[in-house]
Amino acid sequence: MKKNRGNLFIVSAPSGAGKTTLCQKLSSIFPGLRHSVSYTTRSARPGEINNRDYTFVKEDIFRKMIKKDEFIEWAKVHGNLYGTSGKRLERMLNRGINVILDIDTQGAEQIRKKYIDGVYIFILPPSMRILKERLKRRMCNSRKEIEKRLKRAVDEIRDYKKYNYVIINDNFEDAIEELKSVILSERLHTKNIDPLWVKKNFFRPVGLTKKKK
Ligand code: 5GP
């Protein structure tokens, strides 16, 4: 009954809001929902695997890909370049895979112009104070970096109105439940029902069989 093309979910949040963990949990709950693997020029963190977490490339390769128009969106985030391959994304959507794009607000702005049907979700931390605490815990004593991210968070949060849904990640389990509801409602959206399936199932005469005597 579903249309063949997958749905696109775009998730943005300021650094420290818990977006990556939420997105990973979501794709483990919904097997038909997959992360699009972005290209990045930043180096891999411990535990990250090439082509699973990101495709890690040198800046000159990334720049060549920009020139060749291979990115459907790209942006500089915290000093590194990140981009989504148009080919990779389209291949997944055409195969009927529902895709999560975990990208920043600049990238989402570019995607919004091309995918009006996408579901745009913004994740907020409960407050700036809590965001600061989370960043401190994550980044230990890199004071300058924490300040930079907090400043950027303010700019990103200004964009919340451009998203369809806002999830406040205060309690992880609650935030997951809320994200699940967004994904489930999208599945039931009228635009995702195949009109041919409706026609085949409901608009064909059903012959009445004669009752046996
Ligand atoms: P991290 O390096 O911590 O994994 O990600 C840093 C930021 O880059 C996050 O906000 C993440 O959403 C964003 N990001 C990851 N991949 C992409 C991408 O392909 N495009 C854009 N625009 N942002 C991305």
Coordinates of C-alpha atoms and ligand atoms in Angstrom, one line a residue:
M1 CA 0.0 0.0 0.0
K2 CA 3.0 2.2 0.4
K3 CA 4.5 4.2 -2.4
N4 CA 7.9 2.9 -3.5
R5 CA 9.9 5.9 -2.8
G6 CA 11.3 6.3 0.8
N7 CA 10.6 9.3 3.1
L8 CA 13.3 11.8 4.0
F9 CA 13.8 12.9 7.6
I10 CA 16.1 15.8 8.2
V11 CA 17.3 16.2 11.8
S12 CA 19.3 19.2 13.1
A13 CA 20.3 20.3 16.5
P14 CA 23.0 22.3 18.2
S15 CA 26.1 20.3 19.2
G16 CA 25.4 18.7 22.6
A17 CA 21.7 18.3 22.2
G18 CA 22.1 14.5 21.8
K19 CA 21.1 14.3 18.1
T20 CA 23.5 11.6 17.0
T21 CA 22.6 9.2 19.8
L22 CA 18.9 9.8 19.2
C23 CA 19.3 9.1 15.4
Q24 CA 21.3 6.0 16.0
K25 CA 18.6 4.6 18.4
L26 CA 15.9 5.4 15.9
S27 CA 17.5 3.5 13.1
S28 CA 17.9 0.5 15.4
I29 CA 14.2 0.7 16.2
F30 CA 13.0 1.1 12.6
P31 CA 14.9 -1.3 10.3
G32 CA 13.6 0.4 7.2
L33 CA 15.1 3.7 8.4
R34 CA 18.7 4.4 7.5
H35 CA 21.3 7.0 8.1
S36 CA 22.8 8.6 5.0
V37 CA 26.6 8.4 5.4
S38 CA 28.0 11.9 4.9
Y39 CA 31.4 12.8 3.5
T40 CA 33.6 14.8 5.9
T41 CA 37.1 16.3 6.0
R42 CA 37.4 15.8 9.8
S43 CA 39.4 12.9 11.1
A44 CA 37.8 9.8 12.5
R45 CA 37.2 9.7 16.2
P46 CA 38.1 6.6 18.1
G47 CA 35.5 3.9 17.3
E48 CA 34.3 5.5 14.1
I49 CA 34.5 3.4 11.0
N50 CA 35.0 4.7 7.4
N51 CA 31.9 4.5 5.3
R52 CA 29.7 3.5 8.3
D53 CA 29.9 6.7 10.4
Y54 CA 31.3 9.0 7.7
T55 CA 33.3 8.7 4.5
F56 CA 36.5 10.4 5.6
V57 CA 38.2 12.3 2.8
K58 CA 41.0 14.9 2.4
E59 CA 40.0 18.5 1.8
D60 CA 41.2 18.5 -1.8
I61 CA 39.0 15.5 -2.6
F62 CA 36.1 17.2 -1.0
R63 CA 36.7 20.4 -3.0
K64 CA 36.9 18.4 -6.2
M65 CA 33.5 16.8 -5.3
I66 CA 32.0 20.3 -4.8
K67 CA 33.3 21.3 -8.2
K68 CA 31.7 18.2 -9.8
D69 CA 28.4 19.1 -8.1
E70 CA 28.3 15.8 -6.3
F71 CA 26.9 17.2 -3.1
I72 CA 23.2 17.9 -2.7
E73 CA 24.2 20.0 0.2
W74 CA 27.5 20.8 2.0
A75 CA 28.6 23.1 4.8
K76 CA 31.5 24.1 7.0
V77 CA 30.8 23.0 10.6
H78 CA 33.1 23.7 13.5
G79 CA 36.0 24.2 11.0
N80 CA 35.4 21.0 9.0
L81 CA 33.6 20.3 5.7
Y82 CA 30.6 18.0 5.6
G83 CA 28.4 17.0 2.7
T84 CA 25.7 14.7 1.5
S85 CA 26.2 12.9 -1.8
G86 CA 23.1 13.5 -4.0
K87 CA 23.7 10.1 -5.7
R88 CA 23.8 8.2 -2.5
L89 CA 20.7 9.9 -1.2
E90 CA 18.7 9.4 -4.3
R91 CA 19.7 5.8 -4.6
M92 CA 18.4 5.0 -1.1
L93 CA 15.1 7.0 -1.6
N94 CA 14.5 5.3 -4.9
R95 CA 14.9 1.9 -3.3
G96 CA 12.1 2.7 -0.9
I97 CA 14.5 3.2 2.1
N98 CA 13.5 5.9 4.6
V99 CA 16.5 8.1 5.2
I100 CA 17.6 10.2 8.1
L101 CA 19.9 13.1 7.3
D102 CA 21.7 14.2 10.4
I103 CA 22.9 17.6 9.2
D104 CA 23.4 21.1 10.5
T105 CA 21.0 24.0 9.9
Q106 CA 23.0 25.3 6.8
G107 CA 22.7 22.0 5.1
A108 CA 19.0 21.7 6.0
E109 CA 18.4 25.1 4.4
Q110 CA 19.9 23.7 1.1
I111 CA 17.9 20.5 1.3
R112 CA 14.7 22.4 2.1
K113 CA 14.8 24.0 -1.4
K114 CA 15.1 20.6 -3.1
Y115 CA 13.0 18.3 -0.9
I116 CA 9.8 20.1 0.1
D117 CA 8.3 16.8 1.0
G118 CA 11.0 16.1 3.7
V119 CA 10.1 16.0 7.4
Y120 CA 12.2 18.5 9.2
I121 CA 12.9 17.9 12.9
F122 CA 14.8 20.1 15.3
I123 CA 16.2 18.8 18.5
L124 CA 16.6 21.2 21.4
P125 CA 18.4 20.8 24.7
P126 CA 16.2 21.6 27.7
S127 CA 18.1 24.9 28.3
M128 CA 21.3 26.7 27.5
R129 CA 22.6 25.9 31.0
I130 CA 22.1 22.2 30.5
L131 CA 23.7 22.4 27.0
K132 CA 26.7 24.1 28.5
E133 CA 27.0 21.3 31.1
R134 CA 26.7 18.6 28.5
L135 CA 29.4 20.3 26.3
K136 CA 31.7 20.6 29.4
R137 CA 31.3 16.9 30.1
R138 CA 32.0 16.0 26.5
M139 CA 34.8 18.4 25.8
C140 CA 36.4 18.3 29.2
N141 CA 38.4 21.6 29.5
S142 CA 38.4 23.0 26.0
R143 CA 36.9 26.3 27.2
K144 CA 37.4 28.1 23.9
E145 CA 35.7 25.3 21.9
I146 CA 32.7 25.2 24.4
E147 CA 32.2 28.9 24.0
K148 CA 32.4 28.6 20.2
R149 CA 29.8 25.9 20.2
L150 CA 27.5 27.8 22.5
K151 CA 27.6 30.8 20.4
R152 CA 26.9 28.7 17.3
A153 CA 24.0 27.0 19.2
V154 CA 22.3 30.4 19.6
D155 CA 22.4 31.0 15.8
E156 CA 21.2 27.5 15.0
I157 CA 18.3 27.6 17.5
R158 CA 17.1 30.8 15.8
D159 CA 16.2 28.5 12.8
Y160 CA 13.8 26.2 14.8
K161 CA 10.8 27.8 13.1
K162 CA 11.8 26.4 9.8
Y163 CA 11.4 22.8 11.0
N164 CA 8.1 20.9 11.1
Y165 CA 8.7 19.4 14.6
V166 CA 10.6 20.4 17.7
I167 CA 11.7 17.7 20.2
I168 CA 13.2 18.7 23.5
N169 CA 15.8 16.2 24.6
D170 CA 15.4 16.4 28.4
N171 CA 14.8 12.7 29.0
F172 CA 16.3 10.4 26.3
E173 CA 13.4 7.8 26.5
D174 CA 10.8 10.5 26.1
A175 CA 12.6 12.1 23.2
I176 CA 12.8 8.7 21.5
E177 CA 9.0 8.2 22.0
E178 CA 8.4 11.6 20.5
L179 CA 10.6 10.9 17.5
K180 CA 8.9 7.6 17.0
S181 CA 5.5 9.3 16.8
V182 CA 6.8 11.7 14.2
I183 CA 8.1 8.8 12.1
L184 CA 4.9 6.7 12.5
S185 CA 2.6 9.6 11.6
E186 CA 4.6 10.2 8.5
R187 CA 4.2 6.6 7.5
L188 CA 0.4 7.1 7.7
H189 CA 0.3 10.3 5.8
T190 CA -2.0 10.3 2.8
K191 CA 0.8 11.3 0.5
N192 CA 2.5 8.0 1.3
I193 CA -0.4 5.8 0.2
D194 CA -0.1 4.5 -3.3
P195 CA -3.3 5.5 -5.3
L196 CA -2.9 2.4 -7.5
W197 CA -3.1 0.2 -4.4
V198 CA -6.3 1.9 -3.3
K199 CA -7.7 1.6 -6.9
K200 CA -6.9 -2.1 -7.1
N201 CA -8.3 -3.0 -3.7
F202 CA -11.3 -0.8 -3.3
F203 CA -12.5 0.4 -6.7
R204 CA -12.9 -2.9 -8.4
P205 CA -16.3 -4.5 -8.5
V206 CA -16.5 -7.4 -6.0
G207 CA -18.8 -10.1 -7.5
L208 CA -21.3 -11.5 -5.1
T209 CA -21.2 -15.3 -5.0
K210 CA -24.5 -17.1 -5.1
K211 CA -25.6 -18.8 -1.9
K212 CA -25.6 -22.5 -2.1
K213 CA -29.0 -24.0 -1.5
Ligands
5GP1 P1 30.2 15.6 14.1 O1 31.5 15.9 13.5 O2 30.1 15.9 15.6 O3 29.8 14.2 13.8 O4 29.1 16.5 13.4 C1 29.2 17.9 13.5 C2 28.0 18.5 12.9 O5 28.0 18.3 11.5 C3 26.7 18.0 13.4 O6 25.8 19.1 13.6 C4 26.2 17.2 12.2 O7 24.8 17.1 12.1 C5 26.8 17.9 11.0 N1 26.8 17.1 9.8 C6 27.1 15.8 9.7 N2 27.1 15.4 8.4 C7 26.7 16.5 7.7 C8 26.4 16.7 6.3 O8 26.5 15.9 5.5 N3 26.1 18.0 6.0 C9 25.9 19.0 6.9 N4 25.5 20.2 6.4 N5 26.2 18.8 8.2 C10 26.5 17.6 8.6

